[in-house]
Amino acid sequence: MLTSSSHRTASNAMRSHPSGTLDHAHTETPHARHAAAPADSLVKPSRDRAHTYAAHALNLFNVYGIPLTSGIWLEYYFTSSRPSISLLAVSSVFGTQLACLGLATSTTLRLHHRPKYWRVYMLIGTLFVCGAHLGLLVTSDLWVLVLCQGALTGLGLGMLGAVSLRVLSTHYKHNVAVTSTLCGSAGFFGAIVHSTLTWICLRTDNPGLAHGLALSLLTLTLFPALLLARPGDYKSLQPRQPNRDALPSTSSWRVYPVSPAMLLTTTALLIPPLHLPLLLTRHPGPNRADAGLYTLLTLYGTAVLTSAFVPRIPPRRLSSSTLCGVAGVVAGAATVPLVWMQSLGVAVPCAAVYGAALGCVAVLWVTVFSRCVEAFRAGGVGGLVDVCGLVAGLSAAGGVVGAAALLQGLESGVEVLLGVVVGGLVLGGLGMGGRDFVRRWKRL
């Protein structure tokens, strides 16, 4: 009886389970709804990432390109268009632009938490920048320059850069600091294009055409970027939580002040690109009018190369703070010859070295600065990019306006200004890279 009963039980089990699942019923073949996704379903996420990457590159084409063209505009306004206006007043236009760019970046990253509103922010930023250039076509009074070329342009570019960065980070697990290292070469390429077109128009004393060409570039890049961008995760755009084991200790912050060093670097770094065209026109020579363009094209050309290469360096070999520290010292050393000789033959080689350092710092400074202060705040590296944007924008604006004040107020203002730039870059570089150097020295 027991034997026949056991046979019936086994036969029932065979009828109740598919073939191959007798020993472990929980390993039966899952329903098609729970099966692994076919290979075709993986195409859409990768395609969305590629489209968002292209949109971010198009945005940075203008977010970097327009502010880095300010040196050509500064030289034109002060020497040709408005020679009666002080250098400090002209510099306030571009200082306002940088300050508003940092303020808009910080504010947008603070407010942008709901995925359904990201396209609205990008549209507002696009309208701000395009509307500002339309206003510049109407009139060129000083207050219009401060409002349109300064405030509105800075606010629009800050919103575009912040939202584009946050949307792209959804494809990289919301790691905004890592995402900030991407597409830097597209930004410096935009600086080359914007600078070349602006110089061609201003050489013929046609600023309206320069603003019109800039508006055309904005239309051809920003609106396609608005359509291309696709967030990878619609559930949340909040920054990822930090890895507490990887956070720097508070004591390391107090012992070695990396963040003030980063502040020195961001204050001094944009002074040469924005003031070199003006300084080179003071030096007599056959190519005096073209010296600013040649110098900037060399500077931004090397920045394109390093901004594309540096993010590929493994962090285990060279950390981001070490790379930024070395770049700061190199940029300071490249500025030393310009203290005594502001000629084209000296400026172009120095600009090549300076541009290489600028490209390195531009793609890594967010990671360096945010890792220095995240021990004091929750939210991870990505949650601190808003602070980084605000501090960098205000410090860069202060550097540009302060440089104009030195040039205007001191008889030997050029030498003093370049000496201050050298000191700020070298001290900032030593402050950023010194801690890692000391650690490596102790291991030897």
Short mmCIF file of C-alpha atoms in Angstrom, two decimals:
data_model
loop_
_atom_site.label_atom_id
_atom_site.label_comp_id
_atom_site.label_asym_id
_atom_site.label_seq_id
_atom_site.Cartn_x
_atom_site.Cartn_y
_atom_site.Cartn_z
CA MET A 1 0.00 0.00 0.00
CA LEU A 2 2.74 2.39 0.90
CA THR A 3 4.59 1.66 -2.30
CA SER A 4 1.57 2.22 -4.55
CA SER A 5 0.71 5.41 -2.69
CA SER A 6 4.18 6.77 -3.17
CA HIS A 7 4.05 5.95 -6.90
CA ARG A 8 0.75 7.82 -7.25
CA THR A 9 2.22 10.84 -5.45
CA ALA A 10 5.24 10.85 -7.74
CA SER A 11 3.09 10.55 -10.85
CA ASN A 12 0.88 13.44 -9.69
CA ALA A 13 3.99 15.52 -9.13
CA MET A 14 5.15 14.76 -12.64
CA ARG A 15 1.82 15.86 -14.08
CA SER A 16 1.71 19.06 -11.98
CA HIS A 17 5.20 20.30 -12.93
CA PRO A 18 6.77 20.82 -16.32
CA SER A 19 9.60 18.65 -17.45
CA GLY A 20 12.92 19.41 -15.75
CA THR A 21 11.43 20.90 -12.53
CA LEU A 22 10.87 17.78 -10.41
CA ASP A 23 13.66 18.35 -7.92
CA HIS A 24 13.15 22.13 -7.32
CA ALA A 25 9.69 23.46 -8.01
CA HIS A 26 10.79 27.08 -7.42
CA THR A 27 13.14 26.93 -10.42
CA GLU A 28 10.36 26.50 -12.93
CA THR A 29 10.45 28.55 -16.08
CA PRO A 30 9.22 32.10 -15.30
CA HIS A 31 6.34 33.76 -17.02
CA ALA A 32 7.16 35.67 -20.15
CA ARG A 33 6.35 38.93 -18.35
CA HIS A 34 9.19 38.28 -15.89
CA ALA A 35 11.67 36.88 -18.39
CA ALA A 36 14.86 38.67 -19.32
CA ALA A 37 14.39 41.57 -21.69
CA PRO A 38 15.37 40.87 -25.28
CA ALA A 39 18.42 42.55 -26.72
CA ASP A 40 16.29 44.98 -28.74
CA SER A 41 14.91 46.55 -25.54
CA LEU A 42 18.42 47.63 -24.55
CA VAL A 43 18.73 49.84 -27.62
CA LYS A 44 16.50 52.61 -26.29
CA PRO A 45 18.48 53.38 -23.09
CA SER A 46 21.77 53.50 -25.01
CA ARG A 47 20.16 55.65 -27.71
CA ASP A 48 18.71 58.02 -25.11
CA ARG A 49 22.12 58.32 -23.47
CA ALA A 50 23.77 59.13 -26.79
CA HIS A 51 21.13 61.75 -27.58
CA THR A 52 21.44 63.31 -24.12
CA TYR A 53 25.22 63.32 -24.43
CA ALA A 54 24.91 65.17 -27.74
CA ALA A 55 22.46 67.63 -26.18
CA HIS A 56 24.87 68.34 -23.32
CA ALA A 57 27.70 68.90 -25.81
CA LEU A 58 25.55 71.36 -27.78
CA ASN A 59 24.69 73.24 -24.60
CA LEU A 60 28.31 73.44 -23.45
CA PHE A 61 29.23 74.69 -26.92
CA ASN A 62 27.54 77.93 -25.83
CA VAL A 63 27.90 77.76 -22.03
CA TYR A 64 31.70 77.78 -22.45
CA GLY A 65 31.88 79.49 -25.81
CA ILE A 66 30.09 82.76 -25.06
CA PRO A 67 31.84 83.66 -21.77
CA LEU A 68 35.26 82.72 -23.17
CA THR A 69 34.68 85.16 -26.05
CA SER A 70 34.41 88.03 -23.58
CA GLY A 71 38.09 88.93 -23.98
CA ILE A 72 37.56 89.96 -27.60
CA TRP A 73 34.50 92.00 -26.68
CA LEU A 74 36.33 93.63 -23.76
CA GLU A 75 39.18 94.74 -26.00
CA TYR A 76 36.74 96.05 -28.65
CA TYR A 77 34.58 98.01 -26.22
CA PHE A 78 37.52 99.62 -24.43
CA THR A 79 39.73 100.48 -27.40
CA SER A 80 37.30 101.05 -30.31
CA SER A 81 33.63 101.25 -29.41
CA ARG A 82 33.60 103.02 -26.04
CA PRO A 83 37.01 104.54 -25.30
CA SER A 84 35.44 107.15 -23.03
CA ILE A 85 34.12 104.52 -20.60
CA SER A 86 36.44 103.26 -17.90
CA LEU A 87 37.87 99.77 -18.02
CA LEU A 88 36.20 98.96 -14.72
CA ALA A 89 32.77 99.82 -16.15
CA VAL A 90 33.35 97.69 -19.25
CA SER A 91 34.60 94.78 -17.16
CA SER A 92 31.49 94.96 -15.02
CA VAL A 93 29.50 93.68 -18.02
CA PHE A 94 31.41 90.42 -18.11
CA GLY A 95 31.75 90.20 -14.35
CA THR A 96 27.96 90.40 -14.15
CA GLN A 97 27.72 87.64 -16.75
CA LEU A 98 29.96 85.27 -14.76
CA ALA A 99 28.27 86.05 -11.46
CA CYS A 100 24.79 85.47 -12.89
CA LEU A 101 25.99 82.27 -14.54
CA GLY A 102 27.13 80.91 -11.20
CA LEU A 103 23.98 82.11 -9.44
CA ALA A 104 21.70 80.53 -12.06
CA THR A 105 23.64 77.26 -11.91
CA SER A 106 23.29 77.06 -8.15
CA THR A 107 19.63 78.09 -8.06
CA THR A 108 18.60 75.76 -10.89
CA LEU A 109 20.32 72.76 -9.33
CA ARG A 110 18.53 73.56 -6.07
CA LEU A 111 15.10 73.81 -7.66
CA HIS A 112 15.35 71.15 -10.35
CA HIS A 113 14.14 68.00 -8.62
CA ARG A 114 11.04 67.08 -10.63
CA PRO A 115 11.72 65.37 -13.95
CA LYS A 116 8.65 66.73 -15.69
CA TYR A 117 9.93 70.30 -15.38
CA TRP A 118 13.41 69.86 -16.85
CA ARG A 119 12.36 70.85 -20.37
CA VAL A 120 10.71 74.01 -19.03
CA TYR A 121 13.98 75.09 -17.40
CA MET A 122 15.91 74.48 -20.61
CA LEU A 123 13.34 76.41 -22.65
CA ILE A 124 13.51 79.37 -20.24
CA GLY A 125 17.30 79.39 -20.43
CA THR A 126 17.21 79.26 -24.22
CA LEU A 127 14.75 82.16 -24.39
CA PHE A 128 16.88 84.20 -21.96
CA VAL A 129 20.04 83.85 -24.05
CA CYS A 130 18.35 84.35 -27.41
CA GLY A 131 16.31 87.29 -26.10
CA ALA A 132 19.46 88.91 -24.72
CA HIS A 133 21.13 88.79 -28.14
CA LEU A 134 18.01 90.20 -29.76
CA GLY A 135 18.18 93.10 -27.32
CA LEU A 136 21.82 93.71 -28.24
CA LEU A 137 20.78 94.05 -31.88
CA VAL A 138 18.44 96.92 -30.97
CA THR A 139 20.75 99.15 -28.92
CA SER A 140 24.19 99.06 -27.35
CA ASP A 141 23.94 101.45 -24.42
CA LEU A 142 25.99 100.53 -21.38
CA TRP A 143 22.98 99.61 -19.25
CA VAL A 144 21.73 97.38 -22.08
CA LEU A 145 25.11 95.66 -22.21
CA VAL A 146 25.02 95.03 -18.47
CA LEU A 147 21.44 93.76 -18.62
CA CYS A 148 21.55 91.71 -21.83
CA GLN A 149 25.16 90.70 -22.45
CA GLY A 150 25.74 90.47 -18.72
CA ALA A 151 22.79 89.42 -16.57
CA LEU A 152 20.36 87.76 -19.00
CA THR A 153 23.06 85.89 -20.90
CA GLY A 154 24.62 84.65 -17.68
CA LEU A 155 21.31 83.54 -16.22
CA GLY A 156 20.31 81.71 -19.39
CA LEU A 157 23.64 79.95 -19.79
CA GLY A 158 23.65 78.94 -16.13
CA MET A 159 20.20 77.39 -16.39
CA LEU A 160 21.10 75.54 -19.58
CA GLY A 161 24.34 74.15 -18.21
CA ALA A 162 22.81 73.08 -14.90
CA VAL A 163 19.75 71.32 -16.31
CA SER A 164 21.73 69.68 -19.09
CA LEU A 165 24.25 68.40 -16.55
CA ARG A 166 21.55 67.06 -14.24
CA VAL A 167 19.65 65.35 -17.07
CA LEU A 168 22.81 63.67 -18.35
CA SER A 169 23.64 62.50 -14.83
CA THR A 170 20.48 60.35 -14.82
CA HIS A 171 22.32 58.08 -17.26
CA TYR A 172 25.27 57.83 -14.84
CA LYS A 173 23.48 56.89 -11.59
CA HIS A 174 22.93 60.58 -10.74
CA ASN A 175 26.66 61.12 -10.21
CA VAL A 176 26.80 64.79 -11.17
CA ALA A 177 30.48 65.18 -10.29
CA VAL A 178 31.48 62.45 -12.72
CA THR A 179 29.11 63.81 -15.37
CA SER A 180 30.75 67.24 -15.05
CA THR A 181 33.93 65.80 -16.60
CA LEU A 182 32.13 65.03 -19.87
CA CYS A 183 31.87 67.15 -23.03
CA GLY A 184 34.42 69.75 -21.92
CA SER A 185 36.12 69.61 -25.31
CA ALA A 186 32.82 70.59 -26.97
CA GLY A 187 32.73 73.70 -24.79
CA PHE A 188 36.24 74.81 -25.77
CA PHE A 189 35.50 74.06 -29.41
CA GLY A 190 32.53 76.40 -29.03
CA ALA A 191 34.92 79.03 -27.67
CA ILE A 192 37.05 78.67 -30.82
CA VAL A 193 34.04 79.05 -33.13
CA HIS A 194 32.47 81.96 -31.22
CA SER A 195 35.81 83.77 -30.90
CA THR A 196 36.63 83.43 -34.60
CA LEU A 197 33.24 84.67 -35.79
CA THR A 198 33.23 87.53 -33.28
CA TRP A 199 36.71 88.65 -34.27
CA ILE A 200 35.85 88.59 -38.00
CA CYS A 201 32.84 90.83 -37.40
CA LEU A 202 34.55 93.22 -34.99
CA ARG A 203 37.56 93.55 -37.29
CA THR A 204 35.19 95.22 -39.76
CA ASP A 205 33.57 97.22 -36.93
CA ASN A 206 30.23 95.42 -37.23
CA PRO A 207 29.10 94.34 -33.74
CA GLY A 208 25.53 93.87 -34.92
CA LEU A 209 26.63 91.15 -37.31
CA ALA A 210 28.57 89.50 -34.47
CA HIS A 211 25.46 89.39 -32.29
CA GLY A 212 23.41 88.13 -35.24
CA LEU A 213 25.84 85.28 -35.94
CA ALA A 214 25.90 84.40 -32.26
CA LEU A 215 22.10 84.32 -32.25
CA SER A 216 22.15 82.02 -35.28
CA LEU A 217 24.57 79.66 -33.53
CA LEU A 218 22.39 79.67 -30.43
CA THR A 219 19.31 78.82 -32.46
CA LEU A 220 21.05 76.02 -34.35
CA THR A 221 22.42 74.40 -31.18
CA LEU A 222 20.10 75.09 -28.25
CA PHE A 223 16.77 74.15 -29.81
CA PRO A 224 18.08 70.80 -31.15
CA ALA A 225 19.54 70.16 -27.70
CA LEU A 226 16.13 70.81 -26.20
CA LEU A 227 14.66 68.08 -28.40
CA LEU A 228 17.51 65.58 -28.07
CA ALA A 229 17.83 65.39 -24.28
CA ARG A 230 16.16 62.41 -22.58
CA PRO A 231 16.47 61.65 -18.85
CA GLY A 232 17.41 58.09 -18.10
CA ASP A 233 15.41 57.74 -14.88
CA TYR A 234 12.06 59.50 -14.50
CA LYS A 235 11.58 58.49 -10.87
CA SER A 236 13.91 60.98 -9.29
CA LEU A 237 16.53 63.54 -10.17
CA GLN A 238 17.84 63.70 -6.61
CA PRO A 239 21.60 63.24 -6.25
CA ARG A 240 22.83 59.86 -5.17
CA GLN A 241 23.72 59.27 -1.53
CA PRO A 242 27.41 59.55 -0.72
CA ASN A 243 29.71 56.68 0.13
CA ARG A 244 30.53 57.47 3.72
CA ASP A 245 33.69 55.37 3.62
CA ALA A 246 35.07 57.52 0.81
CA LEU A 247 34.33 60.88 2.45
CA PRO A 248 37.31 62.95 3.58
CA SER A 249 37.54 63.47 7.28
CA THR A 250 36.95 66.87 8.86
CA SER A 251 40.43 66.83 10.31
CA SER A 252 41.98 66.49 6.83
CA TRP A 253 40.01 69.58 5.76
CA ARG A 254 41.36 71.58 8.69
CA VAL A 255 44.93 70.40 8.29
CA TYR A 256 45.14 70.97 4.55
CA PRO A 257 42.77 73.64 3.17
CA VAL A 258 42.14 72.37 -0.34
CA SER A 259 38.94 74.34 -0.82
CA PRO A 260 40.55 77.79 -0.32
CA ALA A 261 43.22 76.68 -2.77
CA MET A 262 40.51 75.84 -5.28
CA LEU A 263 39.00 79.27 -4.65
CA LEU A 264 42.32 80.94 -5.47
CA THR A 265 42.51 78.97 -8.70
CA THR A 266 38.99 79.78 -9.88
CA THR A 267 39.55 83.47 -9.11
CA ALA A 268 42.73 83.76 -11.15
CA LEU A 269 42.15 81.21 -13.91
CA LEU A 270 39.91 83.28 -16.22
CA ILE A 271 41.86 86.53 -15.92
CA PRO A 272 44.39 85.80 -18.73
CA PRO A 273 41.82 84.59 -21.31
CA LEU A 274 39.64 87.63 -20.72
CA HIS A 275 42.38 90.28 -20.46
CA LEU A 276 45.16 89.05 -22.76
CA PRO A 277 43.60 90.49 -25.96
CA LEU A 278 43.55 93.91 -24.31
CA LEU A 279 47.08 93.60 -22.93
CA LEU A 280 48.51 92.51 -26.28
CA THR A 281 47.11 95.56 -28.09
CA ARG A 282 49.34 97.73 -25.88
CA HIS A 283 52.45 96.13 -27.43
CA PRO A 284 53.44 97.74 -30.76
CA GLY A 285 53.89 95.38 -33.68
CA PRO A 286 52.62 94.52 -37.18
CA ASN A 287 50.10 91.97 -35.87
CA ARG A 288 48.87 93.96 -32.92
CA ALA A 289 45.20 93.83 -33.94
CA ASP A 290 45.31 90.08 -34.54
CA ALA A 291 47.43 89.07 -31.56
CA GLY A 292 44.45 88.54 -29.29
CA LEU A 293 42.75 86.11 -31.67
CA TYR A 294 45.91 84.11 -32.35
CA THR A 295 46.56 83.79 -28.64
CA LEU A 296 43.02 82.74 -27.76
CA LEU A 297 42.79 80.20 -30.58
CA THR A 298 46.03 78.60 -29.39
CA LEU A 299 44.84 78.61 -25.80
CA TYR A 300 41.44 77.08 -26.51
CA GLY A 301 42.89 74.61 -29.02
CA THR A 302 45.14 72.98 -26.42
CA ALA A 303 42.28 73.12 -23.92
CA VAL A 304 40.19 71.02 -26.31
CA LEU A 305 42.85 68.31 -26.28
CA THR A 306 43.44 68.14 -22.54
CA SER A 307 39.76 68.36 -21.62
CA ALA A 308 39.15 65.30 -23.79
CA PHE A 309 42.19 63.36 -22.54
CA VAL A 310 42.31 64.08 -18.79
CA PRO A 311 39.01 62.35 -17.81
CA ARG A 312 40.38 59.11 -19.30
CA ILE A 313 43.29 58.98 -16.86
CA PRO A 314 42.62 56.29 -14.21
CA PRO A 315 42.04 57.96 -10.82
CA ARG A 316 44.18 55.35 -9.08
CA ARG A 317 47.23 56.62 -10.92
CA LEU A 318 46.59 60.34 -10.55
CA SER A 319 43.76 61.73 -8.45
CA SER A 320 41.70 64.69 -9.60
CA SER A 321 43.20 66.95 -6.92
CA THR A 322 46.73 66.03 -8.00
CA LEU A 323 45.93 66.74 -11.65
CA CYS A 324 44.32 70.08 -10.79
CA GLY A 325 47.24 70.98 -8.56
CA VAL A 326 49.80 70.27 -11.27
CA ALA A 327 47.67 72.16 -13.81
CA GLY A 328 47.48 75.19 -11.52
CA VAL A 329 51.25 75.31 -11.05
CA VAL A 330 51.81 74.85 -14.80
CA ALA A 331 49.35 77.66 -15.60
CA GLY A 332 51.14 79.96 -13.16
CA ALA A 333 54.53 79.11 -14.66
CA ALA A 334 53.19 79.78 -18.17
CA THR A 335 52.09 83.27 -17.09
CA VAL A 336 55.52 84.29 -15.74
CA PRO A 337 57.07 85.33 -19.11
CA LEU A 338 54.09 87.57 -19.81
CA VAL A 339 54.93 89.70 -16.77
CA TRP A 340 57.82 91.27 -18.69
CA MET A 341 57.01 90.59 -22.36
CA GLN A 342 53.44 90.96 -23.67
CA SER A 343 54.32 90.26 -27.30
CA LEU A 344 52.81 87.84 -29.79
CA GLY A 345 55.95 85.69 -29.99
CA VAL A 346 55.86 85.13 -26.24
CA ALA A 347 52.11 85.03 -25.78
CA VAL A 348 51.35 82.18 -28.22
CA PRO A 349 53.67 79.56 -26.64
CA CYS A 350 52.57 80.61 -23.17
CA ALA A 351 48.94 80.37 -24.26
CA ALA A 352 49.48 76.82 -25.51
CA VAL A 353 50.75 75.72 -22.10
CA TYR A 354 48.12 77.74 -20.27
CA GLY A 355 45.33 76.24 -22.36
CA ALA A 356 46.47 72.72 -21.53
CA ALA A 357 46.20 73.56 -17.84
CA LEU A 358 42.86 75.33 -18.31
CA GLY A 359 41.32 72.29 -19.98
CA CYS A 360 42.43 70.06 -17.13
CA VAL A 361 41.03 72.30 -14.40
CA ALA A 362 37.78 72.94 -16.28
CA VAL A 363 36.77 69.27 -16.31
CA LEU A 364 37.99 68.36 -12.81
CA TRP A 365 37.39 71.33 -10.54
CA VAL A 366 33.83 70.30 -9.62
CA THR A 367 35.02 66.93 -8.37
CA VAL A 368 37.92 68.45 -6.43
CA PHE A 369 35.94 71.23 -4.80
CA SER A 370 32.91 69.12 -3.91
CA ARG A 371 34.98 66.34 -2.37
CA CYS A 372 36.67 68.90 -0.15
CA VAL A 373 33.46 70.12 1.46
CA GLU A 374 31.12 67.13 1.34
CA ALA A 375 32.31 66.05 4.79
CA PHE A 376 30.24 68.91 6.17
CA ARG A 377 27.01 68.22 4.26
CA ALA A 378 24.85 65.27 3.40
CA GLY A 379 23.75 64.67 -0.16
CA GLY A 380 26.91 63.43 -1.78
CA VAL A 381 29.17 64.96 -4.36
CA GLY A 382 26.32 65.62 -6.76
CA GLY A 383 24.42 67.57 -4.10
CA LEU A 384 27.32 70.01 -3.74
CA VAL A 385 27.61 71.06 -7.36
CA ASP A 386 25.18 73.90 -6.64
CA VAL A 387 27.66 75.29 -4.09
CA CYS A 388 30.53 74.81 -6.53
CA GLY A 389 28.71 76.70 -9.28
CA LEU A 390 27.89 79.65 -7.05
CA VAL A 391 31.38 79.94 -5.57
CA ALA A 392 33.13 79.55 -8.93
CA GLY A 393 30.90 82.11 -10.64
CA LEU A 394 31.31 84.74 -7.94
CA SER A 395 35.05 84.18 -7.59
CA ALA A 396 35.63 84.34 -11.36
CA ALA A 397 33.55 87.53 -11.56
CA GLY A 398 35.54 89.04 -8.71
CA GLY A 399 38.77 88.12 -10.46
CA VAL A 400 37.76 89.77 -13.74
CA VAL A 401 36.52 92.99 -12.12
CA GLY A 402 39.44 93.11 -9.67
CA ALA A 403 41.88 92.74 -12.56
CA ALA A 404 40.29 95.73 -14.29
CA ALA A 405 40.59 97.75 -11.08
CA LEU A 406 44.32 96.96 -10.86
CA LEU A 407 44.92 97.86 -14.49
CA GLN A 408 43.04 101.12 -14.12
CA GLY A 409 44.31 102.19 -10.72
CA LEU A 410 48.04 101.39 -10.86
CA GLU A 411 50.66 102.77 -13.21
CA SER A 412 52.37 99.38 -13.36
CA GLY A 413 49.05 97.57 -13.25
CA VAL A 414 49.93 95.01 -15.94
CA GLU A 415 52.96 93.68 -14.08
CA VAL A 416 51.15 93.70 -10.75
CA LEU A 417 48.10 91.94 -12.20
CA LEU A 418 50.08 89.18 -13.89
CA GLY A 419 52.16 88.74 -10.76
CA VAL A 420 48.99 88.31 -8.71
CA VAL A 421 47.71 85.76 -11.25
CA VAL A 422 50.97 83.81 -11.03
CA GLY A 423 50.85 83.80 -7.24
CA GLY A 424 47.21 82.76 -7.08
CA LEU A 425 47.61 79.91 -9.56
CA VAL A 426 50.81 78.55 -8.02
CA LEU A 427 49.51 78.75 -4.45
CA GLY A 428 46.19 77.24 -5.50
CA GLY A 429 47.94 74.42 -7.32
CA LEU A 430 50.19 73.65 -4.38
CA GLY A 431 47.22 73.67 -2.05
CA MET A 432 45.23 71.24 -4.19
CA GLY A 433 47.99 68.81 -5.03
CA GLY A 434 50.13 69.10 -1.94
CA ARG A 435 48.09 66.76 0.23
CA ASP A 436 48.31 63.89 -2.23
CA PHE A 437 52.01 64.55 -2.72
CA VAL A 438 52.60 64.33 1.04
CA ARG A 439 50.66 61.07 1.22
CA ARG A 440 52.68 59.55 -1.61
CA TRP A 441 55.90 60.73 0.01
CA LYS A 442 55.01 59.05 3.29
CA ARG A 443 54.34 55.76 1.50
CA LEU A 444 57.83 55.72 -0.02
#
